Amino acid sequence: MKMKKLFAILMAAMMLVGLTACGGEDKPTSGSNEADSGSSNLIKVGIINNDPNESGYRTANDKDLKNKFTEENGYDASFAYSKKNDEQMQQAQKMIQDEVDYLLLSAAGTSGWDTVLKEAKDAGTKVILFDRIVDADESLYEAGVVSDMDKEGETAVEWLKKQNLDKYEIIHIQGEMGSAAQLGRTGALDKQVKADKNWKIVAQQAADWNMETAQQIVQTAIDAKKTFNVIYAENDDMAKGAVAALDKANMSHGVGKDVIIMGFDCNKWALQELKKGNWNYDGQCNPFQADTLDEIIQKLQKGESIPEKKIYMEEKGFDAKEITDEEIEKFGI
């Protein structure tokens, strides 16, 4: 009997241990469910951008977005990149199928987006444009956070007019054709050239934001013995390429020199070239759009409307004769 009693006690103890162990296994499962529940509270965002290696502007823009749209800030974000419209459209369609709450889009080109944006609207995905507005019905997107590219071009051309040159013989290096930046910066210059007979474009060609291609364009003009006194490059990298060609040909450039150098984007290194007098003008294109995009999303989450379809970033132009170290530190990217 004693042995039977002892056996019964041991069996009861083993059962108790087993129950305790099962209870211990239940706790991680419960914790996992809680984590899943927390994850479901994240705002799901798909972000389509141009190649972050395209320029200093794009690198800064991509970094700004990645710093903002994190789990710590309440987002489940996925990123995709391309400089081609058709590839971006495929990326957008995949994100819509993945049921993102918001699609943030910096389109490679402004046209052809109607079908994809309609698909997003039908799926309940809200579209917010950044960096560039597309040629589509405004009802298909919530808002666009953009630089005023037309104004950037106008500000640059107004600055150039104030230089009061006897004649303007310009090498115009364009960005990627069809992009909002190219259209705005080209449009202002073309308009001025048509309006003033003292303004002449001696070479106009797209370098797709690329430094080496810009250098080749200027080198070709030099080899053809074209005369020019202004290089209007639609981003800093292309201005840098243009300067490399001038340096190779021992042509002076910058403040008080033979060739005026103009760029856009305000990379810190470019503004330093301005301060040294090697360049003459740099137009700001503000890449830090993430905070504004976040504000829009938070308003939409609360059911609030966005009154303005276009929300412009604050920007300015910098003159080599006036720029300060403080401005380089504050505005350089």
mmCIF file of C-alpha atoms in Angstrom:
data_model
loop_
_atom_site.group_PDB
_atom_site.id
_atom_site.type_symbol
_atom_site.label_atom_id
_atom_site.label_comp_id
_atom_site.label_asym_id
_atom_site.label_seq_id
_atom_site.Cartn_x
_atom_site.Cartn_y
_atom_site.Cartn_z
ATOM 1 C CA MET A 1 0.000 0.000 0.000
ATOM 2 C CA LYS A 2 2.785 2.372 0.792
ATOM 3 C CA MET A 3 4.271 1.798 -2.636
ATOM 4 C CA LYS A 4 0.892 2.431 -4.300
ATOM 5 C CA LYS A 5 0.465 5.648 -2.301
ATOM 6 C CA LEU A 6 3.942 6.826 -3.212
ATOM 7 C CA PHE A 7 3.262 6.041 -6.876
ATOM 8 C CA ALA A 8 0.030 8.032 -6.781
ATOM 9 C CA ILE A 9 1.819 11.041 -5.264
ATOM 10 C CA LEU A 10 4.494 10.917 -7.947
ATOM 11 C CA MET A 11 1.870 10.705 -10.701
ATOM 12 C CA ALA A 12 0.022 13.719 -9.285
ATOM 13 C CA ALA A 13 3.245 15.721 -9.165
ATOM 14 C CA MET A 14 4.070 14.841 -12.759
ATOM 15 C CA MET A 15 0.602 15.924 -13.873
ATOM 16 C CA LEU A 16 1.037 19.258 -12.075
ATOM 17 C CA VAL A 17 4.397 19.841 -13.749
ATOM 18 C CA GLY A 18 2.851 19.003 -17.126
ATOM 19 C CA LEU A 19 0.053 21.498 -16.606
ATOM 20 C CA THR A 20 2.502 24.194 -15.590
ATOM 21 C CA ALA A 21 4.609 23.512 -18.673
ATOM 22 C CA CYS A 22 1.581 23.805 -20.960
ATOM 23 C CA GLY A 23 0.727 27.095 -19.334
ATOM 24 C CA GLY A 24 4.296 28.287 -20.017
ATOM 25 C CA GLU A 25 3.938 27.411 -23.682
ATOM 26 C CA ASP A 26 0.729 29.400 -23.902
ATOM 27 C CA LYS A 27 2.418 32.655 -22.900
ATOM 28 C CA PRO A 28 4.610 33.124 -26.018
ATOM 29 C CA THR A 29 1.603 32.332 -28.219
ATOM 30 C CA SER A 30 -0.370 35.030 -26.457
ATOM 31 C CA GLY A 31 2.559 37.440 -26.767
ATOM 32 C CA SER A 32 2.855 36.635 -30.468
ATOM 33 C CA ASN A 33 -0.797 37.466 -30.994
ATOM 34 C CA GLU A 34 -0.298 40.758 -29.219
ATOM 35 C CA ALA A 35 2.684 41.539 -31.468
ATOM 36 C CA ASP A 36 0.635 40.642 -34.545
ATOM 37 C CA SER A 37 -2.134 42.901 -33.329
ATOM 38 C CA GLY A 38 0.363 45.736 -32.857
ATOM 39 C CA SER A 39 1.750 45.142 -36.339
ATOM 40 C CA SER A 40 -1.740 45.380 -37.832
ATOM 41 C CA ASN A 41 -2.013 48.879 -36.365
ATOM 42 C CA LEU A 42 0.875 50.092 -38.526
ATOM 43 C CA ILE A 43 -0.035 52.247 -41.519
ATOM 44 C CA LYS A 44 0.976 50.325 -44.636
ATOM 45 C CA VAL A 45 2.761 52.567 -47.114
ATOM 46 C CA GLY A 46 4.284 51.830 -50.509
ATOM 47 C CA ILE A 47 6.859 54.367 -51.709
ATOM 48 C CA ILE A 48 7.946 54.536 -55.347
ATOM 49 C CA ASN A 49 10.871 56.809 -56.110
ATOM 50 C CA ASN A 50 13.466 57.439 -58.792
ATOM 51 C CA ASP A 51 16.942 55.924 -58.508
ATOM 52 C CA PRO A 52 18.481 57.241 -55.242
ATOM 53 C CA ASN A 53 21.886 57.295 -56.957
ATOM 54 C CA GLU A 54 20.586 59.634 -59.656
ATOM 55 C CA SER A 55 21.802 62.756 -57.857
ATOM 56 C CA GLY A 56 22.605 64.254 -54.478
ATOM 57 C CA TYR A 57 19.049 65.567 -54.367
ATOM 58 C CA ARG A 58 17.566 62.104 -54.852
ATOM 59 C CA THR A 59 19.909 60.533 -52.297
ATOM 60 C CA ALA A 60 18.846 63.098 -49.694
ATOM 61 C CA ASN A 61 15.182 62.645 -50.611
ATOM 62 C CA ASP A 62 15.342 58.853 -50.228
ATOM 63 C CA LYS A 63 17.198 59.087 -46.908
ATOM 64 C CA ASP A 64 14.634 61.560 -45.580
ATOM 65 C CA LEU A 65 11.758 59.221 -46.480
ATOM 66 C CA LYS A 66 13.431 56.179 -44.925
ATOM 67 C CA ASN A 67 14.105 58.069 -41.702
ATOM 68 C CA LYS A 68 10.445 59.085 -41.399
ATOM 69 C CA PHE A 69 8.500 56.034 -42.553
ATOM 70 C CA THR A 70 9.612 53.536 -39.913
ATOM 71 C CA GLU A 71 7.865 51.149 -37.515
ATOM 72 C CA GLU A 72 8.860 53.451 -34.657
ATOM 73 C CA ASN A 73 6.823 56.193 -36.342
ATOM 74 C CA GLY A 74 3.858 53.901 -36.949
ATOM 75 C CA TYR A 75 4.523 52.773 -40.523
ATOM 76 C CA ASP A 76 5.032 49.526 -42.382
ATOM 77 C CA ALA A 77 6.830 50.885 -45.450
ATOM 78 C CA SER A 78 8.085 49.236 -48.621
ATOM 79 C CA PHE A 79 10.282 50.991 -51.178
ATOM 80 C CA ALA A 80 10.745 50.567 -54.934
ATOM 81 C CA TYR A 81 12.885 52.475 -57.424
ATOM 82 C CA SER A 82 13.046 53.090 -61.159
ATOM 83 C CA LYS A 83 13.738 55.860 -63.659
ATOM 84 C CA LYS A 84 11.239 54.344 -66.113
ATOM 85 C CA ASN A 85 7.498 54.946 -66.073
ATOM 86 C CA ASP A 86 6.527 51.432 -67.147
ATOM 87 C CA GLU A 87 8.609 49.837 -64.392
ATOM 88 C CA GLN A 88 7.195 52.222 -61.800
ATOM 89 C CA MET A 89 3.663 51.394 -62.929
ATOM 90 C CA GLN A 90 4.324 47.686 -62.432
ATOM 91 C CA GLN A 91 5.719 48.436 -58.973
ATOM 92 C CA ALA A 92 2.627 50.498 -58.148
ATOM 93 C CA GLN A 93 0.264 47.745 -59.277
ATOM 94 C CA LYS A 94 2.061 45.238 -57.070
ATOM 95 C CA MET A 95 1.817 47.536 -54.053
ATOM 96 C CA ILE A 96 -1.892 48.051 -54.712
ATOM 97 C CA GLN A 97 -2.345 44.263 -54.847
ATOM 98 C CA ASP A 98 -0.446 44.076 -51.547
ATOM 99 C CA GLU A 99 -3.162 46.361 -50.136
ATOM 100 C CA VAL A 100 -1.055 49.291 -49.027
ATOM 101 C CA ASP A 101 -3.057 52.019 -47.328
ATOM 102 C CA TYR A 102 -1.109 54.777 -49.055
ATOM 103 C CA LEU A 103 0.896 54.888 -52.248
ATOM 104 C CA LEU A 104 3.533 57.641 -52.267
ATOM 105 C CA LEU A 105 4.712 58.288 -55.806
ATOM 106 C CA SER A 106 7.513 60.281 -57.406
ATOM 107 C CA ALA A 107 6.783 59.536 -61.056
ATOM 108 C CA ALA A 108 9.628 59.150 -63.532
ATOM 109 C CA GLY A 109 7.486 60.868 -66.175
ATOM 110 C CA THR A 110 4.351 62.945 -65.838
ATOM 111 C CA SER A 111 2.088 61.160 -68.343
ATOM 112 C CA GLY A 112 0.350 57.779 -68.557
ATOM 113 C CA TRP A 113 -0.632 57.315 -64.918
ATOM 114 C CA ASP A 114 -4.447 57.491 -65.188
ATOM 115 C CA THR A 115 -5.082 53.739 -65.336
ATOM 116 C CA VAL A 116 -2.828 52.882 -62.394
ATOM 117 C CA LEU A 117 -4.229 55.686 -60.246
ATOM 118 C CA LYS A 118 -7.777 54.527 -61.017
ATOM 119 C CA GLU A 119 -6.787 51.022 -59.927
ATOM 120 C CA ALA A 120 -5.512 52.480 -56.652
ATOM 121 C CA LYS A 121 -8.709 54.438 -56.086
ATOM 122 C CA ASP A 122 -10.886 51.381 -56.785
ATOM 123 C CA ALA A 123 -8.793 49.355 -54.332
ATOM 124 C CA GLY A 124 -9.105 51.980 -51.597
ATOM 125 C CA THR A 125 -5.415 52.904 -51.763
ATOM 126 C CA LYS A 126 -4.892 56.632 -51.292
ATOM 127 C CA VAL A 127 -2.259 58.169 -53.549
ATOM 128 C CA ILE A 128 -0.022 61.055 -52.506
ATOM 129 C CA LEU A 129 2.417 62.444 -55.032
ATOM 130 C CA PHE A 130 5.786 63.839 -54.042
ATOM 131 C CA ASP A 131 8.508 65.648 -55.949
ATOM 132 C CA ARG A 132 6.457 65.592 -59.171
ATOM 133 C CA ILE A 133 2.830 66.125 -60.226
ATOM 134 C CA VAL A 134 1.458 63.774 -62.885
ATOM 135 C CA ASP A 135 -0.877 64.605 -65.766
ATOM 136 C CA ALA A 136 -3.963 62.939 -64.322
ATOM 137 C CA ASP A 137 -7.334 63.978 -62.937
ATOM 138 C CA GLU A 138 -6.848 65.531 -59.504
ATOM 139 C CA SER A 139 -9.581 63.298 -58.066
ATOM 140 C CA LEU A 140 -7.204 60.346 -58.444
ATOM 141 C CA TYR A 141 -4.752 61.572 -55.803
ATOM 142 C CA GLU A 142 -5.041 63.227 -52.405
ATOM 143 C CA ALA A 143 -2.288 65.829 -52.772
ATOM 144 C CA GLY A 144 1.142 66.487 -54.234
ATOM 145 C CA VAL A 145 4.133 67.667 -52.201
ATOM 146 C CA VAL A 146 6.336 69.323 -54.776
ATOM 147 C CA SER A 147 8.874 71.923 -55.644
ATOM 148 C CA ASP A 148 7.550 74.673 -57.881
ATOM 149 C CA MET A 149 9.734 73.754 -60.836
ATOM 150 C CA ASP A 150 8.357 76.553 -62.997
ATOM 151 C CA LYS A 151 9.268 79.053 -60.298
ATOM 152 C CA GLU A 152 12.732 77.508 -59.931
ATOM 153 C CA GLY A 153 13.334 78.141 -63.619
ATOM 154 C CA GLU A 154 11.876 81.632 -63.485
ATOM 155 C CA THR A 155 14.006 82.565 -60.450
ATOM 156 C CA ALA A 156 17.155 81.331 -62.206
ATOM 157 C CA VAL A 157 16.368 83.178 -65.450
ATOM 158 C CA GLU A 158 15.555 86.388 -63.566
ATOM 159 C CA TRP A 159 18.924 86.145 -61.823
ATOM 160 C CA LEU A 160 20.645 85.625 -65.184
ATOM 161 C CA LYS A 161 18.869 88.630 -66.689
ATOM 162 C CA LYS A 162 20.223 90.800 -63.870
ATOM 163 C CA GLN A 163 23.789 89.959 -64.905
ATOM 164 C CA ASN A 164 23.250 92.413 -67.802
ATOM 165 C CA LEU A 165 25.444 90.647 -70.321
ATOM 166 C CA ASP A 166 25.839 92.287 -73.739
ATOM 167 C CA LYS A 167 24.764 89.001 -75.241
ATOM 168 C CA TYR A 168 23.759 85.641 -73.879
ATOM 169 C CA GLU A 169 25.217 82.600 -75.640
ATOM 170 C CA ILE A 170 24.053 79.617 -73.642
ATOM 171 C CA ILE A 171 24.836 75.933 -73.464
ATOM 172 C CA HIS A 172 21.687 74.424 -72.020
ATOM 173 C CA ILE A 173 22.125 70.984 -70.423
ATOM 174 C CA GLN A 174 18.752 69.427 -69.727
ATOM 175 C CA GLY A 175 17.714 66.780 -67.229
ATOM 176 C CA GLU A 176 15.599 63.737 -67.994
ATOM 177 C CA MET A 177 13.130 64.792 -70.666
ATOM 178 C CA GLY A 178 9.522 64.911 -69.535
ATOM 179 C CA SER A 179 10.301 65.130 -65.831
ATOM 180 C CA ALA A 180 8.745 68.030 -63.934
ATOM 181 C CA ALA A 181 12.180 69.437 -63.102
ATOM 182 C CA GLN A 182 13.240 69.423 -66.737
ATOM 183 C CA LEU A 183 9.982 70.947 -67.961
ATOM 184 C CA GLY A 184 10.024 73.766 -65.410
ATOM 185 C CA ARG A 185 13.691 74.673 -65.717
ATOM 186 C CA THR A 186 13.670 74.397 -69.507
ATOM 187 C CA GLY A 187 10.391 76.265 -69.917
ATOM 188 C CA ALA A 188 11.566 79.453 -68.255
ATOM 189 C CA LEU A 189 14.770 79.611 -70.305
ATOM 190 C CA ASP A 190 13.057 78.817 -73.610
ATOM 191 C CA LYS A 191 10.507 81.547 -72.954
ATOM 192 C CA GLN A 192 13.213 84.147 -72.324
ATOM 193 C CA VAL A 193 15.206 83.132 -75.412
ATOM 194 C CA LYS A 194 12.119 83.541 -77.597
ATOM 195 C CA ALA A 195 11.388 86.959 -76.076
ATOM 196 C CA ASP A 196 14.871 88.501 -76.335
ATOM 197 C CA LYS A 197 17.009 88.496 -79.496
ATOM 198 C CA ASN A 198 20.170 88.964 -77.390
ATOM 199 C CA TRP A 199 19.625 85.506 -75.895
ATOM 200 C CA LYS A 200 20.755 82.505 -77.944
ATOM 201 C CA ILE A 201 20.974 78.778 -77.243
ATOM 202 C CA VAL A 202 24.169 77.511 -78.894
ATOM 203 C CA ALA A 203 23.646 73.928 -77.673
ATOM 204 C CA GLN A 204 20.685 72.255 -75.988
ATOM 205 C CA GLN A 205 20.796 68.583 -75.093
ATOM 206 C CA ALA A 206 19.596 66.214 -72.364
ATOM 207 C CA ALA A 207 22.209 64.613 -70.127
ATOM 208 C CA ASP A 208 19.672 62.759 -67.931
ATOM 209 C CA TRP A 209 21.173 64.305 -64.754
ATOM 210 C CA ASN A 210 24.499 62.598 -65.528
ATOM 211 C CA MET A 211 27.850 64.306 -64.961
ATOM 212 C CA GLU A 212 29.809 62.393 -67.628
ATOM 213 C CA THR A 213 27.169 62.980 -70.301
ATOM 214 C CA ALA A 214 27.131 66.695 -69.505
ATOM 215 C CA GLN A 215 30.902 66.825 -69.816
ATOM 216 C CA GLN A 216 30.647 65.234 -73.266
ATOM 217 C CA ILE A 217 28.027 67.773 -74.362
ATOM 218 C CA VAL A 218 30.232 70.712 -73.405
ATOM 219 C CA GLN A 219 33.338 69.060 -74.859
ATOM 220 C CA THR A 220 31.507 68.614 -78.159
ATOM 221 C CA ALA A 221 30.586 72.306 -78.179
ATOM 222 C CA ILE A 222 34.193 73.269 -77.466
ATOM 223 C CA ASP A 223 35.497 70.962 -80.200
ATOM 224 C CA ALA A 224 33.002 72.533 -82.624
ATOM 225 C CA LYS A 225 34.457 75.930 -81.675
ATOM 226 C CA LYS A 226 31.111 77.281 -80.551
ATOM 227 C CA THR A 227 31.279 80.501 -78.544
ATOM 228 C CA PHE A 228 29.356 80.645 -75.268
ATOM 229 C CA ASN A 229 29.392 82.569 -72.009
ATOM 230 C CA VAL A 230 26.703 80.771 -69.955
ATOM 231 C CA ILE A 231 26.186 77.148 -68.969
ATOM 232 C CA TYR A 232 22.671 76.545 -67.684
ATOM 233 C CA ALA A 233 22.727 73.032 -66.244
ATOM 234 C CA GLU A 234 19.531 71.648 -64.769
ATOM 235 C CA ASN A 235 21.225 69.964 -61.823
ATOM 236 C CA ASP A 236 24.499 70.208 -59.896
ATOM 237 C CA ASP A 237 26.022 66.990 -61.210
ATOM 238 C CA MET A 238 25.621 68.153 -64.808
ATOM 239 C CA ALA A 239 27.087 71.550 -63.921
ATOM 240 C CA LYS A 240 30.054 69.713 -62.413
ATOM 241 C CA GLY A 241 30.511 67.748 -65.633
ATOM 242 C CA ALA A 242 30.345 70.950 -67.661
ATOM 243 C CA VAL A 243 33.031 72.548 -65.486
ATOM 244 C CA ALA A 244 35.273 69.495 -65.985
ATOM 245 C CA ALA A 245 35.134 70.081 -69.742
ATOM 246 C CA LEU A 246 35.942 73.773 -69.279
ATOM 247 C CA ASP A 247 38.875 72.985 -67.022
ATOM 248 C CA LYS A 248 40.230 70.528 -69.556
ATOM 249 C CA ALA A 249 40.082 73.255 -72.203
ATOM 250 C CA ASN A 250 41.592 75.861 -69.838
ATOM 251 C CA MET A 251 38.456 78.034 -70.059
ATOM 252 C CA SER A 252 37.813 80.252 -67.036
ATOM 253 C CA HIS A 253 34.475 80.076 -65.206
ATOM 254 C CA GLY A 254 32.742 81.587 -62.208
ATOM 255 C CA VAL A 255 32.604 85.058 -60.726
ATOM 256 C CA GLY A 256 34.227 87.626 -63.041
ATOM 257 C CA LYS A 257 35.362 84.915 -65.458
ATOM 258 C CA ASP A 258 34.520 83.982 -69.058
ATOM 259 C CA VAL A 259 31.702 81.499 -68.449
ATOM 260 C CA ILE A 260 28.803 81.788 -65.984
ATOM 261 C CA ILE A 261 27.992 78.460 -64.305
ATOM 262 C CA MET A 262 24.445 77.742 -63.151
ATOM 263 C CA GLY A 263 23.181 74.609 -61.401
ATOM 264 C CA PHE A 264 20.212 73.388 -59.373
ATOM 265 C CA ASP A 265 19.642 71.284 -56.233
ATOM 266 C CA CYS A 266 22.049 72.924 -53.742
ATOM 267 C CA ASN A 267 24.301 70.034 -52.896
ATOM 268 C CA LYS A 268 26.639 71.171 -50.149
ATOM 269 C CA TRP A 269 29.694 70.659 -52.357
ATOM 270 C CA ALA A 270 28.052 72.743 -55.093
ATOM 271 C CA LEU A 271 27.331 75.601 -52.709
ATOM 272 C CA GLN A 272 30.971 75.467 -51.631
ATOM 273 C CA GLU A 273 31.970 75.876 -55.281
ATOM 274 C CA LEU A 274 29.686 78.888 -55.308
ATOM 275 C CA LYS A 275 31.347 80.332 -52.208
ATOM 276 C CA LYS A 276 34.787 79.886 -53.833
ATOM 277 C CA GLY A 277 33.582 81.805 -56.890
ATOM 278 C CA ASN A 278 33.984 78.852 -59.235
ATOM 279 C CA TRP A 279 30.229 78.800 -59.919
ATOM 280 C CA ASN A 280 27.816 81.715 -60.112
ATOM 281 C CA TYR A 281 24.311 80.502 -59.211
ATOM 282 C CA ASP A 282 22.593 77.498 -57.667
ATOM 283 C CA GLY A 283 18.826 77.058 -57.427
ATOM 284 C CA GLN A 284 17.402 75.226 -54.452
ATOM 285 C CA CYS A 285 15.241 72.152 -54.902
ATOM 286 C CA ASN A 286 14.130 71.053 -51.437
ATOM 287 C CA PRO A 287 14.277 67.239 -51.011
ATOM 288 C CA PHE A 288 13.089 67.109 -47.398
ATOM 289 C CA GLN A 289 9.444 66.262 -48.033
ATOM 290 C CA ALA A 290 8.849 63.407 -45.579
ATOM 291 C CA ASP A 291 7.525 65.520 -42.699
ATOM 292 C CA THR A 292 4.928 67.108 -44.961
ATOM 293 C CA LEU A 293 3.909 63.716 -46.358
ATOM 294 C CA ASP A 294 3.556 62.383 -42.819
ATOM 295 C CA GLU A 295 1.357 65.357 -41.854
ATOM 296 C CA ILE A 296 -0.933 64.674 -44.817
ATOM 297 C CA ILE A 297 -1.281 60.996 -43.906
ATOM 298 C CA GLN A 298 -2.060 61.788 -40.281
ATOM 299 C CA LYS A 299 -4.799 64.212 -41.358
ATOM 300 C CA LEU A 300 -6.302 61.635 -43.705
ATOM 301 C CA GLN A 301 -6.198 59.033 -40.933
ATOM 302 C CA LYS A 302 -8.364 61.372 -38.854
ATOM 303 C CA GLY A 303 -10.794 61.796 -41.703
ATOM 304 C CA GLU A 304 -9.712 65.352 -42.442
ATOM 305 C CA SER A 305 -9.575 66.710 -45.988
ATOM 306 C CA ILE A 306 -6.544 68.220 -47.707
ATOM 307 C CA PRO A 307 -7.681 71.590 -49.105
ATOM 308 C CA GLU A 308 -4.742 72.157 -51.469
ATOM 309 C CA LYS A 309 -3.852 69.663 -54.163
ATOM 310 C CA LYS A 310 -0.376 71.142 -54.608
ATOM 311 C CA ILE A 311 1.711 71.816 -51.532
ATOM 312 C CA TYR A 312 4.891 73.666 -52.466
ATOM 313 C CA MET A 313 8.163 73.375 -50.609
ATOM 314 C CA GLU A 314 9.881 76.635 -49.666
ATOM 315 C CA GLU A 315 12.896 77.317 -51.905
ATOM 316 C CA LYS A 316 15.310 80.037 -53.018
ATOM 317 C CA GLY A 317 18.252 80.755 -55.325
ATOM 318 C CA PHE A 318 21.833 81.491 -54.238
ATOM 319 C CA ASP A 319 24.289 83.982 -55.724
ATOM 320 C CA ALA A 320 28.032 83.338 -55.412
ATOM 321 C CA LYS A 321 28.618 86.938 -54.358
ATOM 322 C CA GLU A 322 26.185 86.725 -51.447
ATOM 323 C CA ILE A 323 26.120 83.149 -50.106
ATOM 324 C CA THR A 324 27.343 82.582 -46.535
ATOM 325 C CA ASP A 325 28.807 79.611 -44.678
ATOM 326 C CA GLU A 326 25.671 79.565 -42.529
ATOM 327 C CA GLU A 327 23.482 79.180 -45.633
ATOM 328 C CA ILE A 328 25.694 76.385 -46.950
ATOM 329 C CA GLU A 329 25.292 74.514 -43.675
ATOM 330 C CA LYS A 330 21.551 75.120 -43.480
ATOM 331 C CA PHE A 331 20.497 74.545 -47.087
ATOM 332 C CA GLY A 332 23.208 72.256 -48.491
ATOM 333 C CA ILE A 333 22.169 68.638 -49.030
#
